Amino acid sequence: MRQSDTRVERGGAGAAVARAAVGVLAPVLLLVGSGCRVEDATLRLVRPGGHHDVHVAVVASDGARISARLAPALEFDDGRVVRLEHGRVDAAGDYFVEPPFARLAGGRGRTVQLRASVCGVNERRCRSVARTTRLP
Amino acid sequence: MALAPRSFALMAIGALALTATAVAGTRARRSGDAVVRTARATSPPAPRPAPDWDNTSWLNTTAPIRRTDLAGRVVLLNFWVFTCVNCTRSLPSLVRFDSLYRDRGLTIVGIHTPEFPPYAGEHDRGNLARALARYGIRYANAQDNDRATWRRYGIRFWPSFVLLDKQGRIRYEGAGEIHIGDHWDRTWQTRIEALLAESP
């Protein structure tokens, strides 16, 4: 029993360490996972409610800006392209300061290619983002 | 079996260490070029041969320029597009470098690489010609409409810069806006002057 107790005690210590390690590990893994999701979710389409329900807008994640010099585009399978070029821009006309939008009634659920030039707020460079998504 | 919990604990700690290493690596890559470029500024990577380019549409030159035509000169490649804010803001620095160092052996080559498909107008030669005039650019520019040169050089951001030495080797690379007189403008100027001072 003593030996057994000792084993149990060892096991208990080990398990405690394991629990502690997993407790630390889990948030780290979560951080890695959420980081990937942030990368993938730089842009998302929304359809503002109210009288704007015929509009589709693109929203950038925190820390990202959408270039106004190259307005975002929705590319449809049939070759049609809709530019999301409406919306307030900064004084220099470089970036949108509100989500750029286009008038686009209907088409909910339709698959489109969303394309935009995205620049990090604290970066000095831009990258092209293109992702397949569904119209909201 | 009695040691299983301990083994599990060790495995968990090992996994934690591996994960932490991976996270650190990922963060280093994401936080990006600043770190890489800083390292390169103090300890440049080993020179490596620059890929050739074979763009056929050129502006500000009477004939296409090949990399081999530039042997003995320091070459600064600028990957850009006229719709890119960070790119156009960097142009005054490049125009200044051109005026300061062209006669001393520097050739700047613009590699104009569109971000969007042709409907955005970036592929249009006339639009590029107007942009060159607007920004006072005299150095040669190639249209890289199929992104072939962009891919050969492994470029990912606008604007990007690649500096070749007189032997046609890549010596420095970086991405990001530069302004006349700022840190990166001085850094690139220092690099250009260092390569110009080297023996052919």
XYZ file of C-alpha atoms in Angstrom, chain B:
200
model
C 2.214 1.959 -16.193
C 2.722 3.694 -12.879
C 4.885 6.258 -14.607
C 2.353 6.921 -17.341
C 1.168 10.219 -15.877
C 4.743 11.412 -15.628
C 5.397 10.314 -19.189
C 2.293 12.146 -20.239
C 3.468 15.205 -18.397
C 6.833 15.042 -20.131
C 5.151 14.604 -23.474
C 2.912 17.562 -22.789
C 5.880 19.706 -21.791
C 7.731 18.600 -24.919
C 4.752 19.462 -27.053
C 4.559 22.822 -25.319
C 8.198 23.503 -26.108
C 7.728 22.515 -29.752
C 4.627 24.644 -30.016
C 6.348 27.614 -28.443
C 9.163 27.231 -30.949
C 6.689 27.068 -33.803
C 4.822 30.102 -32.531
C 8.054 32.031 -32.198
C 8.985 31.103 -35.744
C 5.582 32.050 -37.065
C 5.682 35.381 -35.286
C 9.138 36.093 -36.639
C 7.941 35.437 -40.161
C 4.799 37.500 -39.724
C 6.370 40.432 -37.990
C 8.225 40.285 -40.934
C 10.612 41.782 -43.127
C 11.666 44.400 -40.639
C 13.401 41.721 -38.632
C 14.784 40.017 -41.673
C 15.910 43.240 -43.217
C 17.517 44.405 -40.024
C 19.469 41.204 -39.901
C 20.399 41.605 -43.521
C 21.454 45.164 -42.951
C 24.046 44.070 -40.448
C 24.867 40.671 -41.858
C 23.916 40.338 -45.513
C 23.092 36.852 -46.765
C 25.464 35.128 -49.101
C 25.160 36.578 -52.595
C 23.273 34.406 -55.044
C 22.756 34.675 -58.782
C 19.819 36.819 -59.794
C 17.208 35.204 -62.021
C 17.010 36.467 -65.582
C 13.958 38.284 -66.796
C 12.496 38.276 -70.266
C 9.777 40.908 -70.212
C 8.977 42.102 -73.712
C 7.100 45.346 -73.095
C 9.322 48.173 -71.878
C 9.007 51.907 -71.380
C 11.691 54.574 -71.054
C 14.107 52.500 -73.136
C 14.498 51.891 -76.838
C 14.952 48.143 -76.478
C 14.251 45.485 -73.856
C 16.859 45.299 -71.120
C 18.276 41.955 -70.084
C 20.043 41.247 -66.843
C 23.169 40.300 -68.761
C 23.160 43.720 -70.431
C 23.796 45.232 -67.010
C 26.991 43.391 -66.102
C 29.335 45.721 -64.258
C 26.502 47.916 -62.981
C 24.681 47.903 -59.691
C 20.997 47.213 -60.360
C 18.037 48.129 -58.193
C 14.859 46.302 -59.166
C 11.664 47.930 -57.957
C 8.544 45.789 -58.074
C 5.623 48.184 -58.059
C 2.292 49.132 -59.549
C 0.884 52.608 -60.033
C -2.301 51.848 -58.058
C -0.269 51.028 -54.936
C -0.049 53.867 -52.440
C 3.093 52.573 -50.785
C 4.689 52.201 -54.198
C 3.977 55.682 -55.488
C 5.031 57.260 -52.204
C 8.400 55.526 -52.644
C 8.991 56.890 -56.117
C 10.586 60.205 -55.063
C 13.345 58.231 -53.328
C 13.936 56.144 -56.420
C 13.941 59.165 -58.714
C 16.495 60.745 -56.401
C 18.676 57.620 -56.389
C 18.516 57.616 -60.180
C 19.668 61.217 -60.413
C 22.402 60.744 -57.808
C 23.885 57.458 -58.921
C 23.043 56.688 -62.563
C 26.306 58.216 -63.775
C 28.205 56.394 -61.051
C 26.986 52.965 -62.131
C 23.469 52.415 -60.782
C 20.650 51.229 -63.013
C 17.158 51.244 -61.598
C 14.686 48.958 -63.326
C 11.009 49.201 -62.546
C 9.144 45.929 -62.767
C 5.551 47.031 -63.053
C 3.434 44.172 -61.725
C -0.369 44.511 -61.620
C -2.303 43.476 -58.531
C -5.691 42.994 -60.180
C -6.828 41.410 -63.457
C -6.864 43.585 -66.590
C -10.253 45.161 -65.851
C -8.520 47.423 -63.294
C -6.403 49.119 -65.969
C -3.022 48.259 -64.467
C -2.077 46.145 -67.492
C -2.552 49.063 -69.857
C 0.654 50.420 -71.323
C -0.804 53.884 -71.772
C -1.789 54.084 -68.119
C 1.713 53.093 -67.080
C 3.244 55.657 -69.452
C 1.097 58.378 -67.890
C 2.148 57.278 -64.402
C 5.829 57.412 -65.343
C 5.369 60.953 -66.635
C 3.355 61.981 -63.577
C 6.071 60.853 -61.168
C 9.006 62.052 -63.276
C 10.463 58.581 -63.766
C 13.236 58.379 -66.346
C 14.546 54.907 -65.665
C 13.380 51.885 -67.626
C 10.256 50.038 -66.657
C 9.117 46.611 -67.768
C 5.504 45.520 -67.855
C 5.282 42.309 -65.885
C 1.636 41.687 -66.673
C 1.897 37.907 -66.333
C 3.907 38.265 -63.096
C 6.630 36.021 -64.504
C 9.497 38.112 -63.127
C 7.614 38.661 -59.861
C 7.401 34.893 -59.402
C 11.015 34.250 -60.383
C 12.136 36.591 -57.655
C 9.671 35.219 -55.118
C 8.100 38.632 -54.475
C 5.018 38.896 -52.234
C 4.501 42.565 -51.448
C 4.182 45.923 -53.165
C 6.594 47.664 -53.212
C 9.576 45.331 -53.125
C 13.206 45.993 -53.853
C 16.055 43.733 -54.962
C 19.583 45.072 -55.186
C 22.079 43.304 -57.462
C 25.805 43.797 -57.394
C 28.057 44.349 -60.392
C 28.338 40.623 -60.924
C 24.596 40.184 -61.218
C 24.135 38.651 -57.795
C 21.345 39.391 -55.346
C 22.811 41.170 -52.357
C 19.828 42.787 -50.631
C 16.078 42.338 -50.695
C 13.266 44.084 -48.893
C 9.713 45.317 -49.067
C 7.975 48.443 -47.892
C 7.521 52.137 -48.509
C 10.507 54.452 -48.339
C 10.557 58.233 -48.068
C 13.387 60.577 -48.837
C 15.449 60.952 -45.659
C 13.772 58.234 -43.607
C 15.492 55.196 -42.116
C 14.821 52.906 -45.063
C 15.772 55.524 -47.615
C 19.120 55.911 -45.845
C 19.493 52.157 -45.539
C 18.996 51.574 -49.249
C 21.239 54.484 -50.091
C 23.989 53.043 -47.919
C 23.602 49.681 -49.605
C 23.737 51.222 -53.074
C 26.849 53.193 -52.239
C 28.534 50.114 -50.757
C 27.936 48.079 -53.890
C 28.992 50.930 -56.166
C 32.282 51.072 -54.254
C 33.022 47.402 -54.874
C 35.370 46.323 -57.645
C 33.657 44.979 -60.770
